[in-house]
mmCIF file of C-alpha atoms in Angstrom:
data_model
loop_
_atom_site.group_PDB
_atom_site.id
_atom_site.type_symbol
_atom_site.label_atom_id
_atom_site.label_comp_id
_atom_site.label_asym_id
_atom_site.label_seq_id
_atom_site.Cartn_x
_atom_site.Cartn_y
_atom_site.Cartn_z
ATOM 1 C CA MET L 264 -11.058 -35.905 -33.395
ATOM 2 C CA LYS L 265 -14.154 -37.230 -31.573
ATOM 3 C CA VAL L 266 -12.552 -36.448 -28.195
ATOM 4 C CA LEU L 267 -11.856 -32.847 -29.274
ATOM 5 C CA LYS L 268 -15.446 -32.354 -30.468
ATOM 6 C CA THR L 269 -16.717 -33.690 -27.132
ATOM 7 C CA LEU L 270 -14.371 -31.275 -25.324
ATOM 8 C CA VAL L 271 -15.758 -28.340 -27.346
ATOM 9 C CA VAL L 272 -19.345 -29.282 -26.435
ATOM 10 C CA ILE L 273 -18.469 -29.619 -22.726
ATOM 11 C CA ILE L 274 -16.701 -26.231 -22.681
ATOM 12 C CA MET L 275 -19.605 -24.533 -24.442
ATOM 13 C CA MET L 276 -22.168 -26.047 -22.039
ATOM 14 C CA THR L 277 -20.072 -25.133 -18.998
ATOM 15 C CA VAL L 278 -19.740 -21.565 -20.181
ATOM 16 C CA ALA L 279 -23.386 -21.205 -21.265
ATOM 17 C CA MET L 280 -24.857 -22.164 -17.869
ATOM 18 C CA PRO L 281 -23.524 -19.155 -15.920
ATOM 19 C CA VAL L 282 -24.450 -16.815 -18.781
ATOM 20 C CA PHE L 283 -28.108 -17.849 -18.662
ATOM 21 C CA ALA L 284 -28.091 -17.784 -14.860
ATOM 22 C CA GLN L 285 -27.218 -14.082 -15.013
ATOM 23 C CA PHE L 286 -30.544 -13.246 -16.661
ATOM 24 C CA THR L 287 -32.508 -14.207 -13.527
ATOM 25 C CA THR L 288 -33.239 -10.979 -11.696
ATOM 26 C CA GLY L 289 -35.519 -12.080 -8.873
ATOM 27 C CA GLY L 290 -38.163 -9.525 -9.892
ATOM 28 C CA LYS L 291 -35.709 -6.609 -10.103
ATOM 29 C CA SER L 292 -35.303 -4.459 -13.164
ATOM 30 C CA ASN L 293 -32.534 -5.413 -15.584
ATOM 31 C CA GLY L 294 -32.440 -1.801 -16.795
ATOM 32 C CA ILE L 295 -29.300 0.287 -16.632
ATOM 33 C CA SER L 296 -29.385 3.472 -14.642
ATOM 34 C CA SER L 297 -27.655 6.268 -16.529
ATOM 35 C CA SER L 298 -25.713 7.237 -13.400
ATOM 36 C CA GLU L 299 -24.743 3.712 -12.299
ATOM 37 C CA ASN L 300 -21.300 2.279 -13.009
ATOM 38 C CA TYR L 301 -22.018 -1.116 -14.570
ATOM 39 C CA LEU L 302 -18.462 -2.564 -14.517
ATOM 40 C CA HIS L 303 -18.731 -3.890 -10.954
ATOM 41 C CA THR L 304 -15.747 -5.300 -9.100
ATOM 42 C CA GLY L 305 -15.645 -9.026 -8.466
ATOM 43 C CA TYR L 306 -15.794 -12.196 -10.546
ATOM 44 C CA LYS L 307 -16.251 -11.733 -14.292
ATOM 45 C CA GLY L 308 -16.544 -14.311 -17.041
ATOM 46 C CA MET L 309 -16.343 -13.706 -20.787
ATOM 47 C CA VAL L 310 -17.204 -15.841 -23.806
ATOM 48 C CA ASP L 311 -16.180 -14.772 -27.332
ATOM 49 C CA ALA L 312 -16.640 -16.246 -30.782
ATOM 50 C CA GLY L 313 -15.197 -14.939 -33.991
ATOM 51 C CA TYR L 314 -13.477 -15.461 -37.284
ATOM 52 C CA GLY L 315 -9.864 -14.778 -38.219
ATOM 53 C CA ILE L 316 -8.800 -13.982 -41.792
ATOM 54 C CA GLY L 317 -5.261 -15.211 -42.393
ATOM 55 C CA VAL L 318 -2.570 -12.653 -43.262
ATOM 56 C CA GLY L 319 1.127 -12.915 -44.088
ATOM 57 C CA ASP L 320 3.114 -15.710 -45.698
ATOM 58 C CA PHE L 321 1.593 -18.342 -43.418
ATOM 59 C CA GLY L 322 -1.805 -16.755 -42.752
ATOM 60 C CA VAL L 323 -4.492 -19.346 -42.147
ATOM 61 C CA ASP L 324 -8.210 -18.590 -41.686
ATOM 62 C CA ARG L 325 -9.666 -19.794 -38.396
ATOM 63 C CA ILE L 326 -12.818 -20.068 -36.335
ATOM 64 C CA ILE L 327 -12.212 -18.729 -32.818
ATOM 65 C CA VAL L 328 -14.043 -19.530 -29.558
ATOM 66 C CA THR L 329 -12.584 -18.426 -26.204
ATOM 67 C CA THR L 330 -13.645 -18.099 -22.599
ATOM 68 C CA SER L 331 -11.922 -16.115 -19.845
ATOM 69 C CA HIS L 332 -12.651 -16.003 -16.131
ATOM 70 C CA GLY L 333 -11.104 -13.697 -13.593
ATOM 71 C CA TYR L 334 -11.525 -10.595 -11.461
ATOM 72 C CA GLN L 335 -12.707 -7.088 -12.357
ATOM 73 C CA PHE L 336 -10.519 -5.031 -9.992
ATOM 74 C CA CYS L 337 -12.187 -1.695 -10.792
ATOM 75 C CA PRO L 338 -14.195 -0.301 -13.715
ATOM 76 C CA TYR L 339 -10.930 0.092 -15.634
ATOM 77 C CA PHE L 340 -9.039 -3.213 -15.200
ATOM 78 C CA PHE L 341 -9.777 -6.950 -15.561
ATOM 79 C CA ALA L 342 -7.282 -9.823 -15.172
ATOM 80 C CA GLY L 343 -8.030 -13.504 -15.649
ATOM 81 C CA VAL L 344 -7.121 -16.759 -17.329
ATOM 82 C CA GLY L 345 -8.782 -18.540 -20.187
ATOM 83 C CA THR L 346 -8.827 -21.191 -22.830
ATOM 84 C CA GLY L 347 -10.412 -21.701 -26.195
ATOM 85 C CA ILE L 348 -10.619 -23.598 -29.432
ATOM 86 C CA ASN L 349 -9.223 -22.420 -32.760
ATOM 87 C CA TYR L 350 -10.181 -24.423 -35.820
ATOM 88 C CA TYR L 351 -7.945 -23.849 -38.844
ATOM 89 C CA HIS L 352 -10.399 -25.121 -41.444
ATOM 90 C CA ASP L 353 -8.047 -24.737 -44.459
ATOM 91 C CA SER L 354 -5.666 -27.260 -42.938
ATOM 92 C CA ASP L 355 -8.180 -29.182 -40.759
ATOM 93 C CA ALA L 356 -6.079 -28.453 -37.660
ATOM 94 C CA TRP L 357 -7.035 -27.504 -34.087
ATOM 95 C CA GLY L 358 -5.409 -25.276 -31.511
ATOM 96 C CA VAL L 359 -6.314 -25.054 -27.829
ATOM 97 C CA PRO L 360 -4.831 -21.828 -26.440
ATOM 98 C CA ILE L 361 -4.365 -21.475 -22.685
ATOM 99 C CA PHE L 362 -3.722 -17.836 -21.792
ATOM 100 C CA ALA L 363 -3.630 -14.950 -19.355
ATOM 101 C CA ASN L 364 -6.186 -12.266 -20.228
ATOM 102 C CA LEU L 365 -5.766 -8.568 -19.390
ATOM 103 C CA ARG L 366 -8.364 -5.941 -20.288
ATOM 104 C CA GLY L 367 -8.390 -2.200 -19.788
ATOM 105 C CA SER L 368 -11.735 -0.403 -20.148
ATOM 106 C CA LEU L 369 -12.707 3.250 -20.243
ATOM 107 C CA PRO L 370 -16.401 3.545 -19.268
ATOM 108 C CA ILE L 371 -18.082 6.583 -20.774
ATOM 109 C CA SER L 372 -20.106 8.445 -18.135
ATOM 110 C CA ASN L 373 -23.895 8.186 -18.324
ATOM 111 C CA THR L 374 -23.832 5.702 -21.215
ATOM 112 C CA LYS L 375 -23.772 1.956 -21.553
ATOM 113 C CA PHE L 376 -20.617 1.990 -23.728
ATOM 114 C CA ALA L 377 -17.069 1.205 -22.596
ATOM 115 C CA PRO L 378 -14.221 1.050 -25.156
ATOM 116 C CA PHE L 379 -11.585 -1.565 -24.268
ATOM 117 C CA LEU L 380 -8.097 -2.835 -25.035
ATOM 118 C CA ASP L 381 -7.752 -6.588 -24.551
ATOM 119 C CA MET L 382 -4.683 -8.855 -24.572
ATOM 120 C CA LYS L 383 -4.491 -12.635 -24.417
ATOM 121 C CA ILE L 384 -1.031 -14.169 -24.129
ATOM 122 C CA GLY L 385 -0.157 -17.815 -23.594
ATOM 123 C CA TYR L 386 0.563 -21.152 -25.235
ATOM 124 C CA SER L 387 -1.494 -23.311 -27.576
ATOM 125 C CA VAL L 388 -1.606 -27.102 -27.579
ATOM 126 C CA ALA L 389 -3.071 -29.754 -29.939
ATOM 127 C CA ASP L 390 -2.294 -29.621 -33.700
ATOM 128 C CA ALA L 391 -1.234 -25.943 -33.546
ATOM 129 C CA GLU L 392 1.280 -25.948 -30.700
ATOM 130 C CA GLY L 393 3.322 -22.908 -29.688
ATOM 131 C CA PHE L 394 3.275 -19.320 -28.407
ATOM 132 C CA PHE L 395 -0.154 -17.587 -28.636
ATOM 133 C CA PHE L 396 -0.822 -13.826 -28.656
ATOM 134 C CA SER L 397 -4.097 -12.003 -29.347
ATOM 135 C CA PRO L 398 -4.450 -8.220 -28.821
ATOM 136 C CA SER L 399 -7.752 -6.509 -29.685
ATOM 137 C CA ILE L 400 -9.730 -3.287 -29.354
ATOM 138 C CA GLY L 401 -13.457 -2.918 -29.158
ATOM 139 C CA THR L 402 -16.403 -1.756 -27.159
ATOM 140 C CA ARG L 403 -18.547 -3.244 -24.438
ATOM 141 C CA ILE L 404 -22.256 -2.462 -24.549
ATOM 142 C CA ALA L 405 -23.960 -3.022 -21.194
ATOM 143 C CA THR L 406 -27.104 -5.136 -21.514
ATOM 144 C CA SER L 407 -27.887 -5.187 -17.786
ATOM 145 C CA ASN L 408 -26.242 -4.149 -14.534
ATOM 146 C CA ARG L 409 -23.845 -7.147 -14.649
ATOM 147 C CA CYS L 410 -23.800 -8.333 -18.293
ATOM 148 C CA GLY L 411 -22.542 -6.876 -21.530
ATOM 149 C CA LEU L 412 -22.100 -7.484 -25.236
ATOM 150 C CA ASN L 413 -18.512 -7.181 -26.510
ATOM 151 C CA ILE L 414 -17.594 -6.392 -30.115
ATOM 152 C CA GLY L 415 -13.930 -6.298 -31.073
ATOM 153 C CA LEU L 416 -11.339 -6.261 -33.827
ATOM 154 C CA GLY L 417 -7.887 -7.669 -33.329
ATOM 155 C CA TYR L 418 -4.962 -9.711 -34.464
ATOM 156 C CA GLU L 419 -4.228 -13.296 -33.546
ATOM 157 C CA MET L 420 -0.730 -14.755 -33.751
ATOM 158 C CA GLN L 421 0.133 -18.422 -33.397
ATOM 159 C CA LYS L 422 3.776 -19.564 -33.477
ATOM 160 C CA LEU L 423 4.237 -23.096 -34.769
ATOM 161 C CA ASP L 424 7.192 -25.452 -34.691
ATOM 162 C CA ALA L 425 7.424 -26.822 -38.227
ATOM 163 C CA TYR L 426 10.201 -29.349 -38.574
ATOM 164 C CA ILE L 427 13.405 -27.340 -37.970
ATOM 165 C CA THR L 428 11.923 -23.852 -38.288
ATOM 166 C CA LYS L 429 9.310 -21.754 -36.515
ATOM 167 C CA ILE L 430 6.340 -20.396 -38.453
ATOM 168 C CA THR L 431 4.112 -17.483 -37.463
ATOM 169 C CA CYS L 432 0.464 -17.855 -38.486
ATOM 170 C CA GLY L 433 -1.326 -14.532 -38.242
ATOM 171 C CA ALA L 434 -4.928 -13.424 -38.714
ATOM 172 C CA PHE L 435 -7.042 -10.295 -38.413
ATOM 173 C CA ALA L 436 -10.020 -11.246 -36.283
ATOM 174 C CA ILE L 437 -13.514 -9.975 -35.601
ATOM 175 C CA LYS L 438 -15.090 -11.199 -32.373
ATOM 176 C CA ILE L 439 -18.408 -10.886 -30.605
ATOM 177 C CA GLY L 440 -19.078 -12.084 -27.097
ATOM 178 C CA LEU L 441 -20.818 -11.797 -23.754
ATOM 179 C CA ASP L 442 -19.510 -10.976 -20.316
ATOM 180 C CA PHE L 443 -21.250 -11.820 -17.082
#
């Protein structure tokens, strides 16, 4: 358990450093021009935190923290890979999902808003081991020319091998995060 807590702290510190580095502007304005497209191509990182409310026969509430890093190909499409920590506090269990992350965005002209569809698909290790799937919808609110605040609603599914049967643990999730 101590090793997992140390891993969480290291991941959070690693992710937080580039986020704070993005706020340095070298004397330039961090304002958003109404005519500028703010979903630039190139490297993009995302950090999300949220809470999942268990649903279904095996629904278990969970605390969710994920990070994804990849490439913004155009204002409409992001692809990357990520990992995270899910803490199932009702059962004192941990899951560490490792996933591919795809996101489609639809920037609204002359505003700082961009609705998105997001999908994370992969495999989770640790106490909760098995197939992982997390689709969500939400909106990105640009906070500067390269950074944004993400607010989303989604579903998180975790398949578990339980003795001789497979169990699906589902949850409706609300997430808030930053991209940089």
